[in-house]
Amino acid sequence: MNDSMRAKLASLGRRLEEIDAMLAAPDVCSDINRFRDLSRERAEIEPVVQKVREFDRLEKQKAESEELLSDPDMKELAQEEFSECKERLAELDKELKIMLLPTDPNDKRNIFLEIRAGTGGDESALFAGDLLRMYMRYAERQNWQTEIVSKNESDLGGYKEVIVRIVGEGAYSKLKFESGGHRVQRVPVTESQGRIHTSACTVAVLPELDKIEEVHIDPSDLRIDVYRASGAGGQHVQKTDSAVRITHLPTGLVVECQDERSQRQNKERAMQVLASRLYARKVAEQQEAEASERKSLIGSGDRSERIRTYNFPQGRVTDHRINLTLYKLDQILDGDLGEIITALITEHQTEQLAALAERHS
């Protein structure tokens, strides 16, 4: 552990003491917002400080064991303790470095997850439906809430486009690496000769903004059209022009929403999705401008980038960014994404640590 890292960890220890003192003060206890913010900060800092205390304790224990190595009667026991301390200290060092990595400010946000059918016609739309179910099942496993914001169903089932809002702690942090091109290889239900076809869908994961005001949208840049909603929904759908289509003229982005009960609700939801898309676009432009020669192994999030293949004949799923192949296609499509997501996060952290080491070398 280098000196700058030790200094930063020591400052976190001091900050935890400050927070504990403030939380005990009557004026803070009576201010709900301040108490909540300080409690949240404490919850983030405390696990780091606990590991630092364990690290310091093990360093002392290791030094004591090293001194005992010269004692013939204690040498064997001291050697065993020395080795255990050394191994655990190496683990803690890595864990603390990961904890100190810059965090994505969007990690705790809810998300809008967009799935669009690509090449492959009806088969691609059916695959979009499979992907939607996969993410909905994963969200269910995480005890997150889901809500279909907008959908454009295809003739044979599935979706030409579907947007789902996912509400839950850490939704963006876990699903942000899902953006990109998803490819399926299988025999379509419409294929009479049993030939394997390749189709594709694109997925985009957008952080939901706390307030639309976080992105400036000039009302004069918008064209808002209202129309009669189509599809299931009974008399309400048939008799009112409740569906809303918003076009952002400078970028050409179009958002449609018809799943809410009123035109006002559809407009509000469409504006939320538009703001999230514009925010994601702005962030992508900033990242591109600031990109170093080292490109993240997780990828740029470019929607044309093929990130994963779902091969039905072989029952396998391959994530091309990290060369991970799992022969558990059915489980993954049923929402068992944990192994893939953990591997992607680990690879991203490894890449960040390597970049950090380069800067300090």
PDB file of N, CA and C in Angstrom, residues 178-213:
ATOM      1  N   GLU A 178     -24.944  -4.053 -20.045  1.00  0.00           N
ATOM      2  CA  GLU A 178     -25.804  -4.784 -20.980  1.00  0.00           C
ATOM      3  C   GLU A 178     -26.023  -4.027 -22.289  1.00  0.00           C
ATOM      4  N   SER A 179     -25.648  -2.753 -22.319  1.00  0.00           N
ATOM      5  CA  SER A 179     -25.821  -1.962 -23.546  1.00  0.00           C
ATOM      6  C   SER A 179     -24.960  -2.523 -24.669  1.00  0.00           C
ATOM      7  N   GLY A 180     -25.571  -2.687 -25.834  1.00  0.00           N
ATOM      8  CA  GLY A 180     -24.817  -3.175 -26.985  1.00  0.00           C
ATOM      9  C   GLY A 180     -25.641  -4.127 -27.827  1.00  0.00           C
ATOM     10  N   GLY A 181     -24.968  -4.792 -28.751  1.00  0.00           N
ATOM     11  CA  GLY A 181     -25.644  -5.705 -29.661  1.00  0.00           C
ATOM     12  C   GLY A 181     -25.704  -7.119 -29.117  1.00  0.00           C
ATOM     13  N   HIS A 182     -26.900  -7.697 -29.081  1.00  0.00           N
ATOM     14  CA  HIS A 182     -27.115  -9.071 -28.611  1.00  0.00           C
ATOM     15  C   HIS A 182     -27.529  -9.918 -29.815  1.00  0.00           C
ATOM     16  N   ARG A 183     -26.807 -11.017 -30.046  1.00  0.00           N
ATOM     17  CA  ARG A 183     -27.035 -11.839 -31.233  1.00  0.00           C
ATOM     18  C   ARG A 183     -27.572 -13.211 -30.835  1.00  0.00           C
ATOM     19  N   VAL A 184     -28.538 -13.722 -31.607  1.00  0.00           N
ATOM     20  CA  VAL A 184     -29.086 -15.048 -31.329  1.00  0.00           C
ATOM     21  C   VAL A 184     -28.876 -15.946 -32.544  1.00  0.00           C
ATOM     22  N   GLN A 185     -28.524 -17.186 -32.272  1.00  0.00           N
ATOM     23  CA  GLN A 185     -28.367 -18.191 -33.325  1.00  0.00           C
ATOM     24  C   GLN A 185     -29.277 -19.368 -32.981  1.00  0.00           C
ATOM     25  N   ARG A 186     -30.319 -19.581 -33.819  1.00  0.00           N
ATOM     26  CA  ARG A 186     -31.256 -20.667 -33.564  1.00  0.00           C
ATOM     27  C   ARG A 186     -32.115 -20.908 -34.809  1.00  0.00           C
ATOM     28  N   VAL A 187     -32.903 -21.973 -34.753  1.00  0.00           N
ATOM     29  CA  VAL A 187     -33.841 -22.288 -35.837  1.00  0.00           C
ATOM     30  C   VAL A 187     -35.133 -21.543 -35.538  1.00  0.00           C
ATOM     31  N   PRO A 188     -35.521 -20.569 -36.357  1.00  0.00           N
ATOM     32  CA  PRO A 188     -36.745 -19.811 -36.092  1.00  0.00           C
ATOM     33  C   PRO A 188     -37.983 -20.685 -36.209  1.00  0.00           C
ATOM     34  N   VAL A 189     -39.049 -20.280 -35.537  1.00  0.00           N
ATOM     35  CA  VAL A 189     -40.311 -21.043 -35.601  1.00  0.00           C
ATOM     36  C   VAL A 189     -40.892 -20.986 -37.011  1.00  0.00           C
ATOM     37  N   THR A 190     -40.502 -19.978 -37.780  1.00  0.00           N
ATOM     38  CA  THR A 190     -41.021 -19.844 -39.151  1.00  0.00           C
ATOM     39  C   THR A 190     -40.180 -20.597 -40.175  1.00  0.00           C
ATOM     40  N   GLU A 191     -39.097 -21.242 -39.727  1.00  0.00           N
ATOM     41  CA  GLU A 191     -38.176 -21.946 -40.639  1.00  0.00           C
ATOM     42  C   GLU A 191     -38.631 -23.393 -40.807  1.00  0.00           C
ATOM     43  N   SER A 192     -39.040 -23.758 -42.025  1.00  0.00           N
ATOM     44  CA  SER A 192     -39.589 -25.091 -42.273  1.00  0.00           C
ATOM     45  C   SER A 192     -38.512 -26.145 -42.511  1.00  0.00           C
ATOM     46  N   GLN A 193     -37.305 -25.702 -42.897  1.00  0.00           N
ATOM     47  CA  GLN A 193     -36.246 -26.662 -43.247  1.00  0.00           C
ATOM     48  C   GLN A 193     -35.210 -26.857 -42.136  1.00  0.00           C
ATOM     49  N   GLY A 194     -35.466 -26.292 -40.982  1.00  0.00           N
ATOM     50  CA  GLY A 194     -34.588 -26.530 -39.843  1.00  0.00           C
ATOM     51  C   GLY A 194     -33.238 -25.845 -39.916  1.00  0.00           C
ATOM     52  N   ARG A 195     -33.138 -24.779 -40.699  1.00  0.00           N
ATOM     53  CA  ARG A 195     -31.850 -24.082 -40.806  1.00  0.00           C
ATOM     54  C   ARG A 195     -31.671 -23.082 -39.664  1.00  0.00           C
ATOM     55  N   ILE A 196     -30.431 -22.964 -39.212  1.00  0.00           N
ATOM     56  CA  ILE A 196     -30.122 -22.020 -38.137  1.00  0.00           C
ATOM     57  C   ILE A 196     -29.982 -20.617 -38.729  1.00  0.00           C
ATOM     58  N   HIS A 197     -30.652 -19.657 -38.126  1.00  0.00           N
ATOM     59  CA  HIS A 197     -30.564 -18.264 -38.557  1.00  0.00           C
ATOM     60  C   HIS A 197     -29.876 -17.443 -37.465  1.00  0.00           C
ATOM     61  N   THR A 198     -29.279 -16.334 -37.873  1.00  0.00           N
ATOM     62  CA  THR A 198     -28.675 -15.396 -36.931  1.00  0.00           C
ATOM     63  C   THR A 198     -29.466 -14.093 -36.966  1.00  0.00           C
ATOM     64  N   SER A 199     -29.929 -13.666 -35.821  1.00  0.00           N
ATOM     65  CA  SER A 199     -30.666 -12.403 -35.702  1.00  0.00           C
ATOM     66  C   SER A 199     -30.027 -11.576 -34.594  1.00  0.00           C
ATOM     67  N   ALA A 200     -30.429 -10.318 -34.519  1.00  0.00           N
ATOM     68  CA  ALA A 200     -29.802  -9.448 -33.527  1.00  0.00           C
ATOM     69  C   ALA A 200     -30.787  -8.439 -32.969  1.00  0.00           C
ATOM     70  N   CYS A 201     -30.515  -7.997 -31.746  1.00  0.00           N
ATOM     71  CA  CYS A 201     -31.248  -6.915 -31.091  1.00  0.00           C
ATOM     72  C   CYS A 201     -30.228  -5.974 -30.458  1.00  0.00           C
ATOM     73  N   THR A 202     -30.638  -4.742 -30.242  1.00  0.00           N
ATOM     74  CA  THR A 202     -29.782  -3.823 -29.501  1.00  0.00           C
ATOM     75  C   THR A 202     -30.434  -3.488 -28.170  1.00  0.00           C
ATOM     76  N   VAL A 203     -29.599  -3.367 -27.152  1.00  0.00           N
ATOM     77  CA  VAL A 203     -30.062  -3.028 -25.815  1.00  0.00           C
ATOM     78  C   VAL A 203     -29.371  -1.728 -25.398  1.00  0.00           C
ATOM     79  N   ALA A 204     -30.115  -0.824 -24.809  1.00  0.00           N
ATOM     80  CA  ALA A 204     -29.541   0.406 -24.257  1.00  0.00           C
ATOM     81  C   ALA A 204     -30.028   0.562 -22.825  1.00  0.00           C
ATOM     82  N   VAL A 205     -29.108   0.802 -21.904  1.00  0.00           N
ATOM     83  CA  VAL A 205     -29.441   0.987 -20.494  1.00  0.00           C
ATOM     84  C   VAL A 205     -29.174   2.449 -20.144  1.00  0.00           C
ATOM     85  N   LEU A 206     -30.233   3.170 -19.787  1.00  0.00           N
ATOM     86  CA  LEU A 206     -30.128   4.608 -19.523  1.00  0.00           C
ATOM     87  C   LEU A 206     -30.450   4.887 -18.059  1.00  0.00           C
ATOM     88  N   PRO A 207     -29.599   5.626 -17.355  1.00  0.00           N
ATOM     89  CA  PRO A 207     -29.923   5.981 -15.968  1.00  0.00           C
ATOM     90  C   PRO A 207     -31.095   6.952 -15.929  1.00  0.00           C
ATOM     91  N   GLU A 208     -32.039   6.706 -15.031  1.00  0.00           N
ATOM     92  CA  GLU A 208     -33.168   7.620 -14.878  1.00  0.00           C
ATOM     93  C   GLU A 208     -32.714   8.816 -14.044  1.00  0.00           C
ATOM     94  N   LEU A 209     -32.970  10.002 -14.528  1.00  0.00           N
ATOM     95  CA  LEU A 209     -32.552  11.202 -13.821  1.00  0.00           C
ATOM     96  C   LEU A 209     -33.502  11.493 -12.667  1.00  0.00           C
ATOM     97  N   ASP A 210     -32.944  12.075 -11.589  1.00  0.00           N
ATOM     98  CA  ASP A 210     -33.791  12.439 -10.451  1.00  0.00           C
ATOM     99  C   ASP A 210     -34.787  13.519 -10.863  1.00  0.00           C
ATOM    100  N   LYS A 211     -34.312  14.440 -11.696  1.00  0.00           N
ATOM    101  CA  LYS A 211     -35.166  15.515 -12.194  1.00  0.00           C
ATOM    102  C   LYS A 211     -34.855  15.733 -13.666  1.00  0.00           C
ATOM    103  N   ILE A 212     -35.891  15.998 -14.438  1.00  0.00           N
ATOM    104  CA  ILE A 212     -35.688  16.271 -15.855  1.00  0.00           C
ATOM    105  C   ILE A 212     -34.815  17.508 -16.024  1.00  0.00           C
ATOM    106  N   GLU A 213     -34.848  18.418 -15.009  1.00  0.00           N
ATOM    107  CA  GLU A 213     -34.077  19.653 -15.101  1.00  0.00           C
ATOM    108  C   GLU A 213     -32.575  19.406 -15.170  1.00  0.00           C
TER     109      GLU A 213
END
